[in-house]
mmCIF file of C-alpha atoms and ligand atoms in Angstrom:
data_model
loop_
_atom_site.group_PDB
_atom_site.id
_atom_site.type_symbol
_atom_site.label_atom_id
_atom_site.label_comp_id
_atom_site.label_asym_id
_atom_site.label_seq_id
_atom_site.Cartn_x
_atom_site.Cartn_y
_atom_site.Cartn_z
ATOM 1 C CA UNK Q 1 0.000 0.000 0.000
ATOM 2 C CA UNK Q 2 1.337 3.559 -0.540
ATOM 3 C CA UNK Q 3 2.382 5.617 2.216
ATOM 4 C CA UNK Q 4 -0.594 8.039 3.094
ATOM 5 C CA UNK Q 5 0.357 12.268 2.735
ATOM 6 C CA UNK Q 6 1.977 13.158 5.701
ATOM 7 C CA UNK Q 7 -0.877 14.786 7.649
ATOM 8 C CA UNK Q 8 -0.482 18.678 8.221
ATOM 9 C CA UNK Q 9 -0.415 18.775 11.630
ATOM 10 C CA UNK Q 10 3.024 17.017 11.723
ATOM 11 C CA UNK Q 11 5.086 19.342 9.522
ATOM 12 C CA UNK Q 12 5.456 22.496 11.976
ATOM 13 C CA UNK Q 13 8.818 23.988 11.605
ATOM 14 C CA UNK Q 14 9.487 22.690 15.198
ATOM 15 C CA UNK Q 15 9.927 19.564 13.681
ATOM 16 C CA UNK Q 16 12.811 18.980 11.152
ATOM 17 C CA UNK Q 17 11.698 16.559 8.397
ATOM 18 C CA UNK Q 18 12.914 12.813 8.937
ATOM 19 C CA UNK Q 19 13.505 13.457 12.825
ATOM 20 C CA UNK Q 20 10.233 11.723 13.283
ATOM 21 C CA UNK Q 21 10.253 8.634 16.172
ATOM 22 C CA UNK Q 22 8.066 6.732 13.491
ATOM 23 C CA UNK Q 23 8.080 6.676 9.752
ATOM 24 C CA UNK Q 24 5.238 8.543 8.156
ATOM 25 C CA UNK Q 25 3.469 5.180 7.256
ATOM 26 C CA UNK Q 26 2.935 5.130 11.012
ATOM 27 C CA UNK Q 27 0.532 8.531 10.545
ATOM 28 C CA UNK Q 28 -2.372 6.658 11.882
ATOM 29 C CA UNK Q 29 -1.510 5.837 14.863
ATOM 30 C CA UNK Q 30 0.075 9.603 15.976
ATOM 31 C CA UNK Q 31 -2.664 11.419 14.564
ATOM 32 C CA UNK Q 32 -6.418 10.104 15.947
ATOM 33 C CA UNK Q 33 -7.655 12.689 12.988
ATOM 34 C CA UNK Q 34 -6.300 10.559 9.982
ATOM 35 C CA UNK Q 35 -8.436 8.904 7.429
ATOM 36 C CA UNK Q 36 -7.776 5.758 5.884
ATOM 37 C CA UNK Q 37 -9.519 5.815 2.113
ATOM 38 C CA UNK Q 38 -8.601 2.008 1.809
ATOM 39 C CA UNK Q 39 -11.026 1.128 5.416
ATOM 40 C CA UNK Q 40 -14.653 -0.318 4.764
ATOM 41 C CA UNK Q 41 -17.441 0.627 6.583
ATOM 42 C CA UNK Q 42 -18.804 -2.322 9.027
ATOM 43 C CA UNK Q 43 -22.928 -1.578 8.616
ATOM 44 C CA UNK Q 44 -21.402 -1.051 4.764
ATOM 45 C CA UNK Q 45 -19.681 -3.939 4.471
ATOM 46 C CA UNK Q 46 -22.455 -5.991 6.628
ATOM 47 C CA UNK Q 47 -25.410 -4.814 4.204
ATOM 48 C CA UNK Q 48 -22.672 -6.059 1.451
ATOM 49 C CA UNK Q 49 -22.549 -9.553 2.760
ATOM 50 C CA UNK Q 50 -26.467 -9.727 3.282
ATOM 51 C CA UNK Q 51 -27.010 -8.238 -0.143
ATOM 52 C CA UNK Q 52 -24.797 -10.893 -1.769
ATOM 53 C CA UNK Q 53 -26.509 -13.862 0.436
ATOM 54 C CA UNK Q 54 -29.846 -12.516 -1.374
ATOM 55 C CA UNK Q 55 -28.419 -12.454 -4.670
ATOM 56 C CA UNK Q 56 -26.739 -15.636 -4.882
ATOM 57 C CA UNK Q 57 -30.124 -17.664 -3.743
ATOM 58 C CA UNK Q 58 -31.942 -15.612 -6.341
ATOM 59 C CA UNK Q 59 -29.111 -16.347 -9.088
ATOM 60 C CA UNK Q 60 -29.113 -19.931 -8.167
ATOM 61 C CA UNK Q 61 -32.644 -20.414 -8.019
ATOM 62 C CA UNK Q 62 -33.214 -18.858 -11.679
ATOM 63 C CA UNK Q 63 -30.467 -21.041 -12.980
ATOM 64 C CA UNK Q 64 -31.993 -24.269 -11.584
ATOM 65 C CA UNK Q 65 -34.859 -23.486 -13.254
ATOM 66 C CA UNK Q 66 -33.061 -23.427 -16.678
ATOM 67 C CA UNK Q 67 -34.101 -26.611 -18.869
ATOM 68 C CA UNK Q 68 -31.451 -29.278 -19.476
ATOM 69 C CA UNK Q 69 -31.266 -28.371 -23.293
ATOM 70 C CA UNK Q 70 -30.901 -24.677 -22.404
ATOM 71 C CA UNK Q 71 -27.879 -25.848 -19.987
ATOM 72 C CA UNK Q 72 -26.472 -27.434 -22.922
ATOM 73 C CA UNK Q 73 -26.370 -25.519 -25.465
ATOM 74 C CA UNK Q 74 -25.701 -22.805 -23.033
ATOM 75 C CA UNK Q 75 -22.676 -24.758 -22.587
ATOM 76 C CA UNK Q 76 -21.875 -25.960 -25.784
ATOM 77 C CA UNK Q 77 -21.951 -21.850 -26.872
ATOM 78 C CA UNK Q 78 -19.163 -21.509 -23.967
ATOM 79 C CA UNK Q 79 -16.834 -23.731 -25.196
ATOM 80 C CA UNK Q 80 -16.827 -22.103 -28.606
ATOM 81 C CA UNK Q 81 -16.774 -18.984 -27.313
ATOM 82 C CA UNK Q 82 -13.629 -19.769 -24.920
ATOM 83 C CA UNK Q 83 -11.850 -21.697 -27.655
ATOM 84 C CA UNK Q 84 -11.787 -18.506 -29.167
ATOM 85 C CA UNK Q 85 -10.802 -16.420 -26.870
ATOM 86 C CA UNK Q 86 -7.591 -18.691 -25.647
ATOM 87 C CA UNK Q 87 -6.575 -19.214 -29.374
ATOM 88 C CA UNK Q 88 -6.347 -15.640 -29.736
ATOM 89 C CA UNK Q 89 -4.768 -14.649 -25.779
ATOM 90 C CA UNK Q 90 -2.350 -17.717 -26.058
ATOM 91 C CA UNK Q 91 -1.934 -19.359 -29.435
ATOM 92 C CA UNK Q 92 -1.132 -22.659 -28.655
ATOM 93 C CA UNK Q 93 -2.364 -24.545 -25.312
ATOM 94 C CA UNK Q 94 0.332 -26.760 -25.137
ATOM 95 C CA UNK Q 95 2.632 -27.196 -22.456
ATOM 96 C CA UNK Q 96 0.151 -24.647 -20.578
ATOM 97 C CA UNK Q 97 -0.932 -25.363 -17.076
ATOM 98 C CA UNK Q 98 -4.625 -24.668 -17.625
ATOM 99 C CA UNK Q 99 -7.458 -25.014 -14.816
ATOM 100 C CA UNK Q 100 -10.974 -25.696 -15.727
ATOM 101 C CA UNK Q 101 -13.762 -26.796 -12.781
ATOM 102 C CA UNK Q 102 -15.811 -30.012 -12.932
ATOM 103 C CA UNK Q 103 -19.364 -28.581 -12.851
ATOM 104 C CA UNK Q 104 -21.756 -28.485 -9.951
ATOM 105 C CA UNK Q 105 -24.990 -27.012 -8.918
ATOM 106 C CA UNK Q 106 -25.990 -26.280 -12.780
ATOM 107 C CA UNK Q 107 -22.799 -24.691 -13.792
ATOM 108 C CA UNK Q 108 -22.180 -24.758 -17.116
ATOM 109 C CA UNK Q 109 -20.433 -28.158 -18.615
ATOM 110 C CA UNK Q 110 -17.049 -27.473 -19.942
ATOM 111 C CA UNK Q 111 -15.928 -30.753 -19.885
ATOM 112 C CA UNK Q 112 -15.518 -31.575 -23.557
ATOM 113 C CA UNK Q 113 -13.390 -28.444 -24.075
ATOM 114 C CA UNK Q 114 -11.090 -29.632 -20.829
ATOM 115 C CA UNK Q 115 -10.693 -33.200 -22.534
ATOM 116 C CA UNK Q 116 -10.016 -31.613 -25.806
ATOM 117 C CA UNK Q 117 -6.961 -28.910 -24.186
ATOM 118 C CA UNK Q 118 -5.714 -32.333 -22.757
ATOM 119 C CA UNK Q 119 -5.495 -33.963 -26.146
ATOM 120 C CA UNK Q 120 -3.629 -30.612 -27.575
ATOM 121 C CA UNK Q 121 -0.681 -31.162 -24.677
ATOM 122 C CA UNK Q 122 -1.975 -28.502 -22.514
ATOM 123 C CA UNK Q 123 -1.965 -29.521 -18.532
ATOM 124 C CA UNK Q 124 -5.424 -29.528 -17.330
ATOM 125 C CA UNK Q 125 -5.883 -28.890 -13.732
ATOM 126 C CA UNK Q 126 -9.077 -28.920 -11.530
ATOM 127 C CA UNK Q 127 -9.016 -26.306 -7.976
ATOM 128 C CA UNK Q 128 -9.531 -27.834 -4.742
ATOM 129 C CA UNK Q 129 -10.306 -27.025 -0.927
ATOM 130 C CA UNK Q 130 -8.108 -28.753 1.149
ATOM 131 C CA UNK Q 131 -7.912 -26.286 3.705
ATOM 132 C CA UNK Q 132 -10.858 -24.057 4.642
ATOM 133 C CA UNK Q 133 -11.094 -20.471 4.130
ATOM 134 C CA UNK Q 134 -7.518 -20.945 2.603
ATOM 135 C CA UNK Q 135 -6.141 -20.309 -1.112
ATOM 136 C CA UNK Q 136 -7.535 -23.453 -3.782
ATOM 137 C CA UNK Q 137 -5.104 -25.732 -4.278
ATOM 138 C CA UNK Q 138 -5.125 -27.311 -8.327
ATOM 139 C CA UNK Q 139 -4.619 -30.751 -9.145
ATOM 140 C CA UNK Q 140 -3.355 -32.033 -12.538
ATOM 141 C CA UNK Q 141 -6.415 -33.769 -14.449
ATOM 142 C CA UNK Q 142 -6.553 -35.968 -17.058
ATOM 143 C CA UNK Q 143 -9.827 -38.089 -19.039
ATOM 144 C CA UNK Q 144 -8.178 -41.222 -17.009
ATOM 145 C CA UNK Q 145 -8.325 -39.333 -14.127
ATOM 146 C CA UNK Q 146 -10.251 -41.201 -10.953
ATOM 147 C CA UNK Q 147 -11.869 -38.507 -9.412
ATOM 148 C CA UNK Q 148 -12.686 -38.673 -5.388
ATOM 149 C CA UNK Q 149 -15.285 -36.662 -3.355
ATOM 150 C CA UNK Q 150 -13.777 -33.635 -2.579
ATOM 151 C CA UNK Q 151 -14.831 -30.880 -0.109
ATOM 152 C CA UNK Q 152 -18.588 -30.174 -0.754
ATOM 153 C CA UNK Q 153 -18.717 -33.361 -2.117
ATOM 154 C CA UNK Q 154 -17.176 -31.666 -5.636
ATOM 155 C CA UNK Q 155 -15.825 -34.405 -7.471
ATOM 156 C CA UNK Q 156 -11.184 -33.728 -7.323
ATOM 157 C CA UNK Q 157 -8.580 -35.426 -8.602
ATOM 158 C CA UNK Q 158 -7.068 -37.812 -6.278
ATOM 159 C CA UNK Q 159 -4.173 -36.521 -3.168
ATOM 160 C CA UNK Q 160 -1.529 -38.305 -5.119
ATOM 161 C CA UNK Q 161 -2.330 -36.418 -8.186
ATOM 162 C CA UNK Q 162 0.222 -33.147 -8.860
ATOM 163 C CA UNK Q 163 -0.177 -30.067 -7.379
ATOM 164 C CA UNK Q 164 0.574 -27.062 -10.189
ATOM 165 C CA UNK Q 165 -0.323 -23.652 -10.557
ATOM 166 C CA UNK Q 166 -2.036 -22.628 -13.223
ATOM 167 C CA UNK Q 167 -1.253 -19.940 -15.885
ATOM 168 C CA UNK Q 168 -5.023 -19.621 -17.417
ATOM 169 C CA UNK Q 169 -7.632 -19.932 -14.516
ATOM 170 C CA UNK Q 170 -11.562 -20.641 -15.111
ATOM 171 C CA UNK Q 171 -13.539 -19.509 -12.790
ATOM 172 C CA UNK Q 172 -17.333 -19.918 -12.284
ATOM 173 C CA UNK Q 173 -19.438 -17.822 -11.186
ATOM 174 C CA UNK Q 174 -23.392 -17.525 -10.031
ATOM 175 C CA UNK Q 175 -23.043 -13.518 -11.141
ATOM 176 C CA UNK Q 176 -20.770 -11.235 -12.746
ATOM 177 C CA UNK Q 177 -20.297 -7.947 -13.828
ATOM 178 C CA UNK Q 178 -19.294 -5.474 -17.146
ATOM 179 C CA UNK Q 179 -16.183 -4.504 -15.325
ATOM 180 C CA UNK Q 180 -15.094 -8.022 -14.808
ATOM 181 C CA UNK Q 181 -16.396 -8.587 -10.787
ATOM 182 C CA UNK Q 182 -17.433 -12.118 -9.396
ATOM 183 C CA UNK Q 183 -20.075 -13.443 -7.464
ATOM 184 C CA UNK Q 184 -19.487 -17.198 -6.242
ATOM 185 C CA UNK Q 185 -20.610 -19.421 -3.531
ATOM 186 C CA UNK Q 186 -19.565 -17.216 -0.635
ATOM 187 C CA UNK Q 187 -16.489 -18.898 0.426
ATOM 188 C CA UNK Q 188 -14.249 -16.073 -0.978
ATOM 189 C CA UNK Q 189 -11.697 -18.848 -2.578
ATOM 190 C CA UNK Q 190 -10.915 -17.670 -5.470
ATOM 191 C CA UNK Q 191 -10.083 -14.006 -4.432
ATOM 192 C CA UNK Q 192 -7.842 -15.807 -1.585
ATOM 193 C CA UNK Q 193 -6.305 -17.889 -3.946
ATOM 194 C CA UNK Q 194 -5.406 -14.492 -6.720
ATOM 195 C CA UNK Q 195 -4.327 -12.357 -4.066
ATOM 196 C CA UNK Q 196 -1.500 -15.288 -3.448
ATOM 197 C CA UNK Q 197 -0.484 -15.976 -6.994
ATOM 198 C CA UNK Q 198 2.379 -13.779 -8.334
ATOM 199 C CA UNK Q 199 1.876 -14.013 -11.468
ATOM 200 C CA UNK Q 200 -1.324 -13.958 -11.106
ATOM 201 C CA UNK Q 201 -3.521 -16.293 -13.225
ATOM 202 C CA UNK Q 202 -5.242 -14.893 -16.827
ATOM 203 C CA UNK Q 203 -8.630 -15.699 -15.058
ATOM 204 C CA UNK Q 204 -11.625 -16.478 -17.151
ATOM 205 C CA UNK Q 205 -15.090 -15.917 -15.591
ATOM 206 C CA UNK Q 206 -17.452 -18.611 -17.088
ATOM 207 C CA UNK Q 207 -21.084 -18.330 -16.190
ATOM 208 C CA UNK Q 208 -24.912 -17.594 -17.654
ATOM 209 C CA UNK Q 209 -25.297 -14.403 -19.571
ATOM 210 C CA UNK Q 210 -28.616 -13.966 -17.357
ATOM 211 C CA UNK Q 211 -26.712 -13.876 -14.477
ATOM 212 C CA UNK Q 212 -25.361 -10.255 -15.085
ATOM 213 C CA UNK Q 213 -25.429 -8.095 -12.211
ATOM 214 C CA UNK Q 214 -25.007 -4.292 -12.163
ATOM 215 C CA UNK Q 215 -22.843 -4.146 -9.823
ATOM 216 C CA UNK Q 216 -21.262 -6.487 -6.630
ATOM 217 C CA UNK Q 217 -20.563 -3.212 -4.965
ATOM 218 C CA UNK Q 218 -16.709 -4.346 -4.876
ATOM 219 C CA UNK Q 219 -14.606 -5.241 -1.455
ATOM 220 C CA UNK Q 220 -11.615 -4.382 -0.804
ATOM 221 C CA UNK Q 221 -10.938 -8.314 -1.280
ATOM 222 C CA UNK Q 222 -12.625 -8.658 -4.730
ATOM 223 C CA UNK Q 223 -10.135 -8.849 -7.259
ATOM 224 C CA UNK Q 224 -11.378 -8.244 -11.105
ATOM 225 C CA UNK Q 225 -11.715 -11.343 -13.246
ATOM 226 C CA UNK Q 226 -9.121 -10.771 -17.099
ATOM 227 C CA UNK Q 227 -12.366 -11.757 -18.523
ATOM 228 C CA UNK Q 228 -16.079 -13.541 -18.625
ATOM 229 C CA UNK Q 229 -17.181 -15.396 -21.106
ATOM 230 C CA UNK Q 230 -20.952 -16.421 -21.334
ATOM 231 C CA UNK Q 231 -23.012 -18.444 -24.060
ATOM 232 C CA UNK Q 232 -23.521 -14.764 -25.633
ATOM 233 C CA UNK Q 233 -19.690 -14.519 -26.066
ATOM 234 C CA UNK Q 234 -17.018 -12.619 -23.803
ATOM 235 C CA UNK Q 235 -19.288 -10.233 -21.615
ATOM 236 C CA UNK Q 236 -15.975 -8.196 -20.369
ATOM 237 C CA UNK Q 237 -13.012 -7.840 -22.783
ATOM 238 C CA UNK Q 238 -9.265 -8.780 -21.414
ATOM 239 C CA UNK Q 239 -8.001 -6.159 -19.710
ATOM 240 C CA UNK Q 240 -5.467 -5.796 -22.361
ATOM 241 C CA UNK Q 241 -3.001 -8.454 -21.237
HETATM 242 N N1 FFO J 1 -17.351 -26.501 -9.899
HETATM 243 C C1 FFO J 1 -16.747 -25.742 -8.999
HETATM 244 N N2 FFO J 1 -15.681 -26.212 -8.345
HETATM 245 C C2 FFO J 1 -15.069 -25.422 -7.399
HETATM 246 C C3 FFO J 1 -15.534 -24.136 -7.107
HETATM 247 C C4 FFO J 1 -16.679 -23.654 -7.814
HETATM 248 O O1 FFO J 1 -17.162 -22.530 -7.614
HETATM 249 N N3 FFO J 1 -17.250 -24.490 -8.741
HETATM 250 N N4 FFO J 1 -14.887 -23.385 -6.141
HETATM 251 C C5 FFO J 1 -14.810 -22.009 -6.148
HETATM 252 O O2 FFO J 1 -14.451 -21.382 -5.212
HETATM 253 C C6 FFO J 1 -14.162 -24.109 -5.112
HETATM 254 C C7 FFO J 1 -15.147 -24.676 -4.117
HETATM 255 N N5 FFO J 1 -15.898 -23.626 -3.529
HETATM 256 C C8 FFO J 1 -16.581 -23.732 -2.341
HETATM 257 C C9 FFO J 1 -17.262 -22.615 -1.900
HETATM 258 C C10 FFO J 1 -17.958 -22.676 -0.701
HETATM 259 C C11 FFO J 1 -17.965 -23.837 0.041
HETATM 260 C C12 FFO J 1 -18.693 -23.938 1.298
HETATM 261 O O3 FFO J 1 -18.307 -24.653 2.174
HETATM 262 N N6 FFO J 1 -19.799 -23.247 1.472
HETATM 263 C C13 FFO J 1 -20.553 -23.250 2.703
HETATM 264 C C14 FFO J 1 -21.604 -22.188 2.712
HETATM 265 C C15 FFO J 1 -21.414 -21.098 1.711
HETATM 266 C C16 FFO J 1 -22.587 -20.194 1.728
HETATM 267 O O4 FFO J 1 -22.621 -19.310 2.614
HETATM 268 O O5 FFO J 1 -23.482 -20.381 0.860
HETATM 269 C C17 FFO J 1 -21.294 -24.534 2.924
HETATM 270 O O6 FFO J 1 -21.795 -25.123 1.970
HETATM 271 O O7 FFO J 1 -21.413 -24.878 4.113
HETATM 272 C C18 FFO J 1 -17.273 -24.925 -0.433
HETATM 273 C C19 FFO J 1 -16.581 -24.877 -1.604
HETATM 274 C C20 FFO J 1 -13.321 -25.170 -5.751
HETATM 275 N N7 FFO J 1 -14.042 -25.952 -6.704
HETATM 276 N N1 ATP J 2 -7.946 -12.388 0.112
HETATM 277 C C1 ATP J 2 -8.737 -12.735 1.146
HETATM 278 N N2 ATP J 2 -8.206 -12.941 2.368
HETATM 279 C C2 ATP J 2 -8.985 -13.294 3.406
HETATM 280 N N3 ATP J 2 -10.320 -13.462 3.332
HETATM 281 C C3 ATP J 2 -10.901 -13.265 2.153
HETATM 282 C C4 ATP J 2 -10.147 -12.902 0.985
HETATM 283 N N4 ATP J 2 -10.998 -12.798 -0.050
HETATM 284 C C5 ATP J 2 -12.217 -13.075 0.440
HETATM 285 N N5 ATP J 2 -12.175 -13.351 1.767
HETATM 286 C C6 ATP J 2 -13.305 -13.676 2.642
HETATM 287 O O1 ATP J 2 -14.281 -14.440 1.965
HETATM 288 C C7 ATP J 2 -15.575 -13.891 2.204
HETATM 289 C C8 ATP J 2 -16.491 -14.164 1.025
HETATM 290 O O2 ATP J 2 -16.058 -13.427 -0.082
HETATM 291 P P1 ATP J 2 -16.980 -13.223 -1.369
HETATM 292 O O3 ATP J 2 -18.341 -12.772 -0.964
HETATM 293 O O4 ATP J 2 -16.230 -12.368 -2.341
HETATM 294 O O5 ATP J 2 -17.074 -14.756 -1.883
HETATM 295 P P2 ATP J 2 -17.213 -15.390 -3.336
HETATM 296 O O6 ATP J 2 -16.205 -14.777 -4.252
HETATM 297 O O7 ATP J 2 -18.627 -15.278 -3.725
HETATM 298 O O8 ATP J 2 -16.840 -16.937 -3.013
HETATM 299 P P3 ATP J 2 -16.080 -18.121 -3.838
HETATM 300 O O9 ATP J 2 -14.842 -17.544 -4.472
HETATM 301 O O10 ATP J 2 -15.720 -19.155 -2.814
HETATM 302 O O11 ATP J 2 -16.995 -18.682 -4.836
HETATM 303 C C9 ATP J 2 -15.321 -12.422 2.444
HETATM 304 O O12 ATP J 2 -16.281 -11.859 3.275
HETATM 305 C C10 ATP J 2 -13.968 -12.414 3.105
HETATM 306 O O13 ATP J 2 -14.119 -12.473 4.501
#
């Protein structure tokens, strides 16, 4: 974080500069007066979390309700659309760590296009909670893979299978917005697991086009997806990396 403006008060002429007993970064605690910009609200933040708990039920309902040949062909429109968009971001998938999600809870079904980066040499990996409220861990994944029952009972490669870290990320979400925001399942693992990847993942948002929010009124801790791609094509453009 950058160091805050030294706050008026502390630049009498009594004071010579850098003869300070704390650095300036320290501000906040020597003057009760300061404002930090970067410090949320509580109520705010609290109505935040109770807004979100609303809006995921309602997303989740509405996509529940979606037929079985919508959900395909929703999905089916996905995979063309992301084939796309990686040929043109990366060329060539192989030799690229890649992770894709096996689908729950009427996400779309990417599988054929995960089976299909396999067979072009790229190194399919599937995220994993093996520690709550900690960063995902990904698994390499392969069509031979035996999958076990995971936390949540999400179907996850098996303990012995290789931990990697992924250079292209998919991430699904129950809503999303223009400027590239997230809404998922409330456990807040996929922002935990960006904040700790340096270099951070290109991160794909995958998810309904009906599930478009106008806003997730943004957290300190919500980091913006690169993109999200829904069956109506890529809803937020790269951010130009
Ligand atoms: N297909 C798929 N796999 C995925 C994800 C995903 O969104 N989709 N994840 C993306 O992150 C991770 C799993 N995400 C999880 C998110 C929350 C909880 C969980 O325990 N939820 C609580 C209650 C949450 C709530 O308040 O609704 C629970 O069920 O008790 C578990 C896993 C990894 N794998
Ligand atoms: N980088 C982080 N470090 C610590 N806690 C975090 C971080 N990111 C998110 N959280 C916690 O996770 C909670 C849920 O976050 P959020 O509402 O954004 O979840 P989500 O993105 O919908 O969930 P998920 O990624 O699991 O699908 C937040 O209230 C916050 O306490």
């Amino acid at each position: 974080m950058p160091c805050p403006a030294r706050p008026a008060a502390m630049t009498s002429d009594s004071e010579a500069p850098g003869r300070y007993a704390s650095p300036p970064c320290m501000a906040a605690e020597v003057d009760p007066a300061y404002f930090d910009p970067l410090a949320v609200d509580p109520e705010q933040a609290r109505d935040v979390v109770r807004w979100r708990r609303a809006e995921r039920s309602r997303l989740r309902a509405e996509r529940d309700a979606l037929s079985v040949a919508d959900r395909q062909a929703a999905g089916a429109a996905i995979v063309g659309h992301l084939a796309d968009l990686l040929r043109k971001s990366f060329g060539t998938m192989r030799g690229r760590v890649f992770s894709g999600y096996w689908p729950i809870k009427g996400e779309p079904d990417l599988r054929p296009l995960l089976a299909a980066l396999d067979a072009e040499g790229a190194l399919v990996a599937l995220p994993l909670v093996e520690v709550k409220a900690a960063p995902l861990v990904f698994r390499r994944w392969t069509p031979e893979t035996r999958m076990v029952r995971g936390d949540w009972n999400i179907p996850v490669p098996p303990p012995d299978a290789e931990a990697v870290t992924p250079e292209i990320a998919l991430a699904p979400v129950v809503g999303w917005t223009a400027e590239g925001f997230r809404l998922g399942y409330g456990g807040g693992y996929f922002d935990r697991t960006l904040a700790t990847l340096s270099p951070r993942p290109f991160t794909i948002g995958i998810g309904f086009q009906s599930a478009r929010l106008a806003t997730i009124y943004p957290q300190p801790h919500d980091i913006a997806l690169d993109a999200i791609v829904t069956e109506a094509g890529i809803a937020a453009p790269p951010h130009g990396r």
